[in-house]
Amino acid sequence: MTEKKTQSQLQDERFRMVQDQIVRRGIHDKNVLEVLRKIQRHLFLPESLWAEAYDDNPLSIGWNQTISQPYIVALMTELLKLGPSDRVLEIGTGSGYQTAVLADIASEVFTVEVLEALQQTAKSRLQELGYRNIAFRLGDGHQGWPEEAPFDKIMVTAAAGEHVPKALTEQLKEGGILVIPVGQFNQMLIVGVKHHGSLETTETIPVRFVPLV
Ligand code: SAH
């Protein structure tokens, strides 16, 4: 049996997570490190998983979906080069943890989720936590959010088959940055910068995400 952890134990684990999993692996964006120390990741999980909330791996959030590994959240956020004036589109709200990270740094976040149950839970959680700069949409992220485009930054937290969905490139501002896992079995985390209407992409690291449906 595991004992229930206290708030101060969870905070210690959170600080240790940032040091051991994130700083040590080379993430240095100060905003990213600060928000990962601040946001109570365990609150984005069922209480039965709180003891594992700061472990170095993804965790199940039901409906065959996962909350990403903390390092991957940090890396994808750093790759976006987020600033306080950015309007960000996120595809795959999931638990809402990555959404909170984005919303703490950027000016506005527009997040799209296809599964209603996950969206409802994430939405009420983020509203209870006091976030007022997040807009939620239920639907297929391949279409983006045309009414709110263009976006300074786009983050996709489920894997696209072989290509970046066309609507997402279209909805990115010129000079904007998009981060997305691409591939069926062997996925690669891709960073794209939009120049003259098309994406110039760079491969970063191999990753494993659930596929976009
Ligand atoms: N950022 C989330 C990761 C969730 S996993 C977190 O850290 O919790 C990927 C999410 O993408 C799941 O919630 C899944 O339901 C959602 N998803 C899958 N296909 C989608 C699609 N076509 N449009 C929008 N969301 C999708």
Tab-separated table of C-alpha atoms and ligand atoms in Angstrom:
chain	number	residue	atom	x	y	z
A	1	MET	CA	0.000	0.000	0.000
A	2	THR	CA	1.240	3.460	-0.784
A	3	GLU	CA	0.619	6.216	1.714
A	4	LYS	CA	-1.160	9.310	0.518
A	5	LYS	CA	1.416	11.995	-0.192
A	6	THR	CA	1.229	15.420	1.426
A	7	GLN	CA	1.193	18.682	-0.539
A	8	SER	CA	4.747	19.379	0.543
A	9	GLN	CA	5.956	15.956	-0.601
A	10	LEU	CA	4.280	16.534	-3.965
A	11	GLN	CA	5.956	19.928	-4.235
A	12	ASP	CA	9.355	18.425	-3.431
A	13	GLU	CA	8.799	15.818	-6.122
A	14	ARG	CA	7.802	18.501	-8.597
A	15	PHE	CA	10.972	20.506	-8.006
A	16	ARG	CA	13.033	17.340	-8.262
A	17	MET	CA	11.233	16.445	-11.511
A	18	VAL	CA	12.253	19.776	-13.039
A	19	GLN	CA	15.854	19.395	-11.899
A	20	ASP	CA	16.436	15.729	-12.741
A	21	GLN	CA	14.272	15.222	-15.817
A	22	ILE	CA	14.223	18.626	-17.450
A	23	VAL	CA	17.152	20.870	-16.515
A	24	ARG	CA	19.538	17.915	-16.622
A	25	ARG	CA	18.369	17.056	-20.146
A	26	GLY	CA	19.183	20.522	-21.390
A	27	ILE	CA	15.971	22.559	-21.267
A	28	HIS	CA	16.817	26.128	-20.260
A	29	ASP	CA	13.892	28.353	-21.260
A	30	LYS	CA	13.295	30.160	-17.943
A	31	ASN	CA	9.547	30.497	-18.470
A	32	VAL	CA	9.199	26.782	-19.138
A	33	LEU	CA	11.135	25.821	-16.003
A	34	GLU	CA	9.190	28.298	-13.893
A	35	VAL	CA	5.748	27.097	-14.963
A	36	LEU	CA	6.683	23.433	-14.620
A	37	ARG	CA	7.730	24.156	-11.028
A	38	LYS	CA	4.474	25.999	-10.446
A	39	ILE	CA	1.738	23.903	-12.065
A	40	GLN	CA	0.466	21.079	-9.874
A	41	ARG	CA	0.632	18.296	-12.446
A	42	HIS	CA	-1.048	15.818	-10.075
A	43	LEU	CA	-4.271	17.838	-10.254
A	44	PHE	CA	-4.552	16.813	-13.918
A	45	LEU	CA	-4.740	13.135	-12.944
A	46	PRO	CA	-7.174	11.006	-10.975
A	47	GLU	CA	-6.221	10.895	-7.289
A	48	SER	CA	-5.231	7.246	-7.610
A	49	LEU	CA	-2.287	8.387	-9.782
A	50	TRP	CA	-1.081	11.331	-7.699
A	51	ALA	CA	1.794	9.291	-6.282
A	52	GLU	CA	3.128	8.817	-9.834
A	53	ALA	CA	2.389	12.307	-11.128
A	54	TYR	CA	6.033	13.424	-11.155
A	55	ASP	CA	7.512	10.214	-12.577
A	56	ASP	CA	9.616	10.265	-15.737
A	57	ASN	CA	6.987	8.766	-18.062
A	58	PRO	CA	3.573	9.317	-19.651
A	59	LEU	CA	0.505	8.160	-17.675
A	60	SER	CA	-2.896	6.887	-18.705
A	61	ILE	CA	-5.794	9.362	-18.512
A	62	GLY	CA	-8.447	6.902	-19.757
A	63	TRP	CA	-10.062	6.435	-23.182
A	64	ASN	CA	-6.723	5.046	-24.431
A	65	GLN	CA	-5.120	8.469	-24.051
A	66	THR	CA	-2.093	9.618	-22.073
A	67	ILE	CA	-0.712	12.699	-20.355
A	68	SER	CA	2.694	13.261	-21.952
A	69	GLN	CA	5.978	12.652	-20.138
A	70	PRO	CA	7.070	15.876	-18.347
A	71	TYR	CA	10.262	16.157	-20.416
A	72	ILE	CA	8.299	16.001	-23.671
A	73	VAL	CA	5.951	18.759	-22.450
A	74	ALA	CA	8.989	20.897	-21.584
A	75	LEU	CA	10.798	20.194	-24.855
A	76	MET	CA	7.777	20.888	-27.079
A	77	THR	CA	7.075	24.118	-25.213
A	78	GLU	CA	10.686	25.288	-25.459
A	79	LEU	CA	10.745	24.497	-29.193
A	80	LEU	CA	7.795	26.871	-29.708
A	81	LYS	CA	9.883	29.796	-28.366
A	82	LEU	CA	6.760	31.053	-26.597
A	83	GLY	CA	6.398	34.655	-25.596
A	84	PRO	CA	3.772	36.590	-23.628
A	85	SER	CA	2.071	38.028	-26.709
A	86	ASP	CA	1.626	34.703	-28.548
A	87	ARG	CA	-1.759	33.321	-29.580
A	88	VAL	CA	-1.400	29.553	-29.590
A	89	LEU	CA	-3.417	26.736	-31.147
A	90	GLU	CA	-3.150	23.383	-29.363
A	91	ILE	CA	-4.484	20.147	-30.888
A	92	GLY	CA	-5.235	17.427	-28.301
A	93	THR	CA	-6.364	18.989	-25.003
A	94	GLY	CA	-6.221	15.617	-23.224
A	95	SER	CA	-5.727	16.156	-19.493
A	96	GLY	CA	-5.263	19.898	-20.004
A	97	TYR	CA	-1.792	19.897	-18.430
A	98	GLN	CA	0.031	21.035	-21.561
A	99	THR	CA	-2.743	23.574	-22.104
A	100	ALA	CA	-2.026	25.068	-18.673
A	101	VAL	CA	1.697	25.258	-19.450
A	102	LEU	CA	0.959	27.149	-22.677
A	103	ALA	CA	-1.620	29.430	-21.053
A	104	ASP	CA	0.773	30.440	-18.268
A	105	ILE	CA	3.324	31.711	-20.778
A	106	ALA	CA	1.338	32.879	-23.816
A	107	SER	CA	-1.434	35.422	-24.123
A	108	GLU	CA	-4.220	33.155	-25.410
A	109	VAL	CA	-4.601	29.432	-26.023
A	110	PHE	CA	-7.152	27.849	-28.360
A	111	THR	CA	-7.344	24.130	-27.646
A	112	VAL	CA	-9.128	21.477	-29.718
A	113	GLU	CA	-10.075	18.002	-28.437
A	114	VAL	CA	-12.033	15.289	-30.218
A	115	LEU	CA	-13.208	13.272	-27.164
A	116	GLU	CA	-15.990	15.002	-25.282
A	117	ALA	CA	-15.382	13.308	-21.922
A	118	LEU	CA	-11.733	14.390	-21.849
A	119	GLN	CA	-12.618	17.874	-22.976
A	120	GLN	CA	-15.233	18.294	-20.231
A	121	THR	CA	-12.861	17.189	-17.486
A	122	ALA	CA	-10.006	19.352	-18.731
A	123	LYS	CA	-12.257	22.372	-19.181
A	124	SER	CA	-13.738	22.318	-15.694
A	125	ARG	CA	-10.325	21.655	-14.150
A	126	LEU	CA	-8.692	24.588	-15.944
A	127	GLN	CA	-11.607	26.869	-15.128
A	128	GLU	CA	-11.441	25.892	-11.442
A	129	LEU	CA	-7.722	26.635	-11.484
A	130	GLY	CA	-8.579	30.151	-12.629
A	131	TYR	CA	-7.416	30.149	-16.250
A	132	ARG	CA	-9.275	32.803	-18.232
A	133	ASN	CA	-7.203	32.842	-21.430
A	134	ILE	CA	-8.133	29.420	-22.791
A	135	ALA	CA	-10.848	28.747	-25.389
A	136	PHE	CA	-12.071	25.170	-25.891
A	137	ARG	CA	-13.384	23.522	-29.009
A	138	LEU	CA	-14.744	20.021	-29.488
A	139	GLY	CA	-13.902	18.620	-32.908
A	140	ASP	CA	-11.301	17.243	-35.272
A	141	GLY	CA	-7.971	18.978	-34.861
A	142	HIS	CA	-6.973	18.264	-38.474
A	143	GLN	CA	-9.196	21.236	-39.336
A	144	GLY	CA	-7.525	23.554	-36.824
A	145	TRP	CA	-9.651	26.530	-35.738
A	146	PRO	CA	-10.117	28.666	-38.872
A	147	GLU	CA	-12.259	31.358	-37.199
A	148	GLU	CA	-9.407	32.234	-34.823
A	149	ALA	CA	-6.521	31.947	-37.311
A	150	PRO	CA	-3.813	32.985	-37.862
A	151	PHE	CA	-1.817	31.720	-34.862
A	152	ASP	CA	1.705	32.642	-33.804
A	153	LYS	CA	2.378	29.103	-32.626
A	154	ILE	CA	0.754	25.672	-33.058
A	155	MET	CA	1.355	22.571	-30.929
A	156	VAL	CA	-0.019	19.146	-31.804
A	157	THR	CA	0.087	16.537	-29.018
A	158	ALA	CA	-0.996	13.487	-31.033
A	159	ALA	CA	0.829	12.031	-34.025
A	160	ALA	CA	-0.021	13.003	-37.594
A	161	GLY	CA	0.356	10.168	-40.136
A	162	GLU	CA	2.969	11.186	-42.680
A	163	HIS	CA	2.276	14.867	-43.214
A	164	VAL	CA	1.500	18.003	-41.281
A	165	PRO	CA	-2.255	18.606	-41.793
A	166	LYS	CA	-2.626	21.280	-44.477
A	167	ALA	CA	-5.120	23.373	-42.507
A	168	LEU	CA	-2.586	23.771	-39.703
A	169	THR	CA	0.117	25.141	-41.987
A	170	GLU	CA	-2.449	27.496	-43.497
A	171	GLN	CA	-3.515	28.743	-40.072
A	172	LEU	CA	0.046	29.480	-38.929
A	173	LYS	CA	1.300	33.063	-39.253
A	174	GLU	CA	4.202	33.812	-41.560
A	175	GLY	CA	7.285	33.323	-39.357
A	176	GLY	CA	5.237	31.271	-36.889
A	177	ILE	CA	6.376	27.967	-35.356
A	178	LEU	CA	4.599	24.605	-35.280
A	179	VAL	CA	5.630	21.519	-33.270
A	180	ILE	CA	4.165	18.139	-34.194
A	181	PRO	CA	4.995	14.420	-33.984
A	182	VAL	CA	4.896	12.894	-37.480
A	183	GLY	CA	4.963	9.233	-38.561
A	184	GLN	CA	3.015	6.008	-38.106
A	185	PHE	CA	5.256	3.653	-36.153
A	186	ASN	CA	8.498	5.527	-35.901
A	187	GLN	CA	7.480	9.055	-35.114
A	188	MET	CA	9.740	12.066	-35.230
A	189	LEU	CA	9.094	15.304	-33.393
A	190	ILE	CA	9.170	17.969	-36.088
A	191	VAL	CA	9.565	21.728	-35.760
A	192	GLY	CA	8.251	23.765	-38.676
A	193	VAL	CA	8.746	27.469	-39.357
A	194	LYS	CA	6.511	29.082	-41.964
A	195	HIS	CA	8.343	30.970	-44.731
A	196	HIS	CA	6.670	32.262	-47.884
A	197	GLY	CA	3.595	30.182	-47.162
A	198	SER	CA	5.311	26.838	-46.650
A	199	LEU	CA	6.861	25.019	-43.712
A	200	GLU	CA	10.605	24.620	-43.339
A	201	THR	CA	10.918	21.607	-41.094
A	202	THR	CA	13.627	20.284	-38.805
A	203	GLU	CA	13.655	16.884	-37.106
A	204	THR	CA	14.367	16.836	-33.375
A	205	ILE	CA	14.000	13.539	-31.497
A	206	PRO	CA	12.096	10.257	-32.005
A	207	VAL	CA	8.898	10.192	-29.935
A	208	ARG	CA	5.844	8.036	-29.262
A	209	PHE	CA	2.447	9.671	-29.230
A	210	VAL	CA	-1.051	8.271	-29.631
A	211	PRO	CA	-2.231	8.908	-33.219
A	212	LEU	CA	-4.556	11.697	-34.231
A	213	VAL	CA	-7.940	10.087	-34.935
B	1	SAH	N1	-1.462	17.299	-24.205
B	1	SAH	C1	-2.174	16.181	-23.662
B	1	SAH	C2	-1.867	14.934	-24.460
B	1	SAH	C3	-3.065	14.160	-24.681
B	1	SAH	S1	-2.864	12.719	-25.675
B	1	SAH	C4	-1.798	15.962	-22.217
B	1	SAH	O1	-0.650	16.205	-21.861
B	1	SAH	O2	-2.652	15.525	-21.451
B	1	SAH	C5	-3.526	13.250	-27.223
B	1	SAH	C6	-4.896	13.864	-27.201
B	1	SAH	O3	-5.257	14.168	-28.547
B	1	SAH	C7	-5.997	12.962	-26.663
B	1	SAH	O4	-6.726	13.652	-25.705
B	1	SAH	C8	-6.839	12.648	-27.894
B	1	SAH	O5	-8.207	12.445	-27.603
B	1	SAH	C9	-6.629	13.897	-28.731
B	1	SAH	N2	-6.899	13.716	-30.153
B	1	SAH	C10	-6.653	12.623	-30.921
B	1	SAH	N3	-7.034	12.844	-32.184
B	1	SAH	C11	-7.527	14.115	-32.235
B	1	SAH	C12	-8.081	14.916	-33.275
B	1	SAH	N4	-8.201	14.469	-34.531
B	1	SAH	N5	-8.480	16.167	-32.965
B	1	SAH	C13	-8.361	16.641	-31.694
B	1	SAH	N6	-7.853	15.935	-30.679
B	1	SAH	C14	-7.444	14.669	-30.942
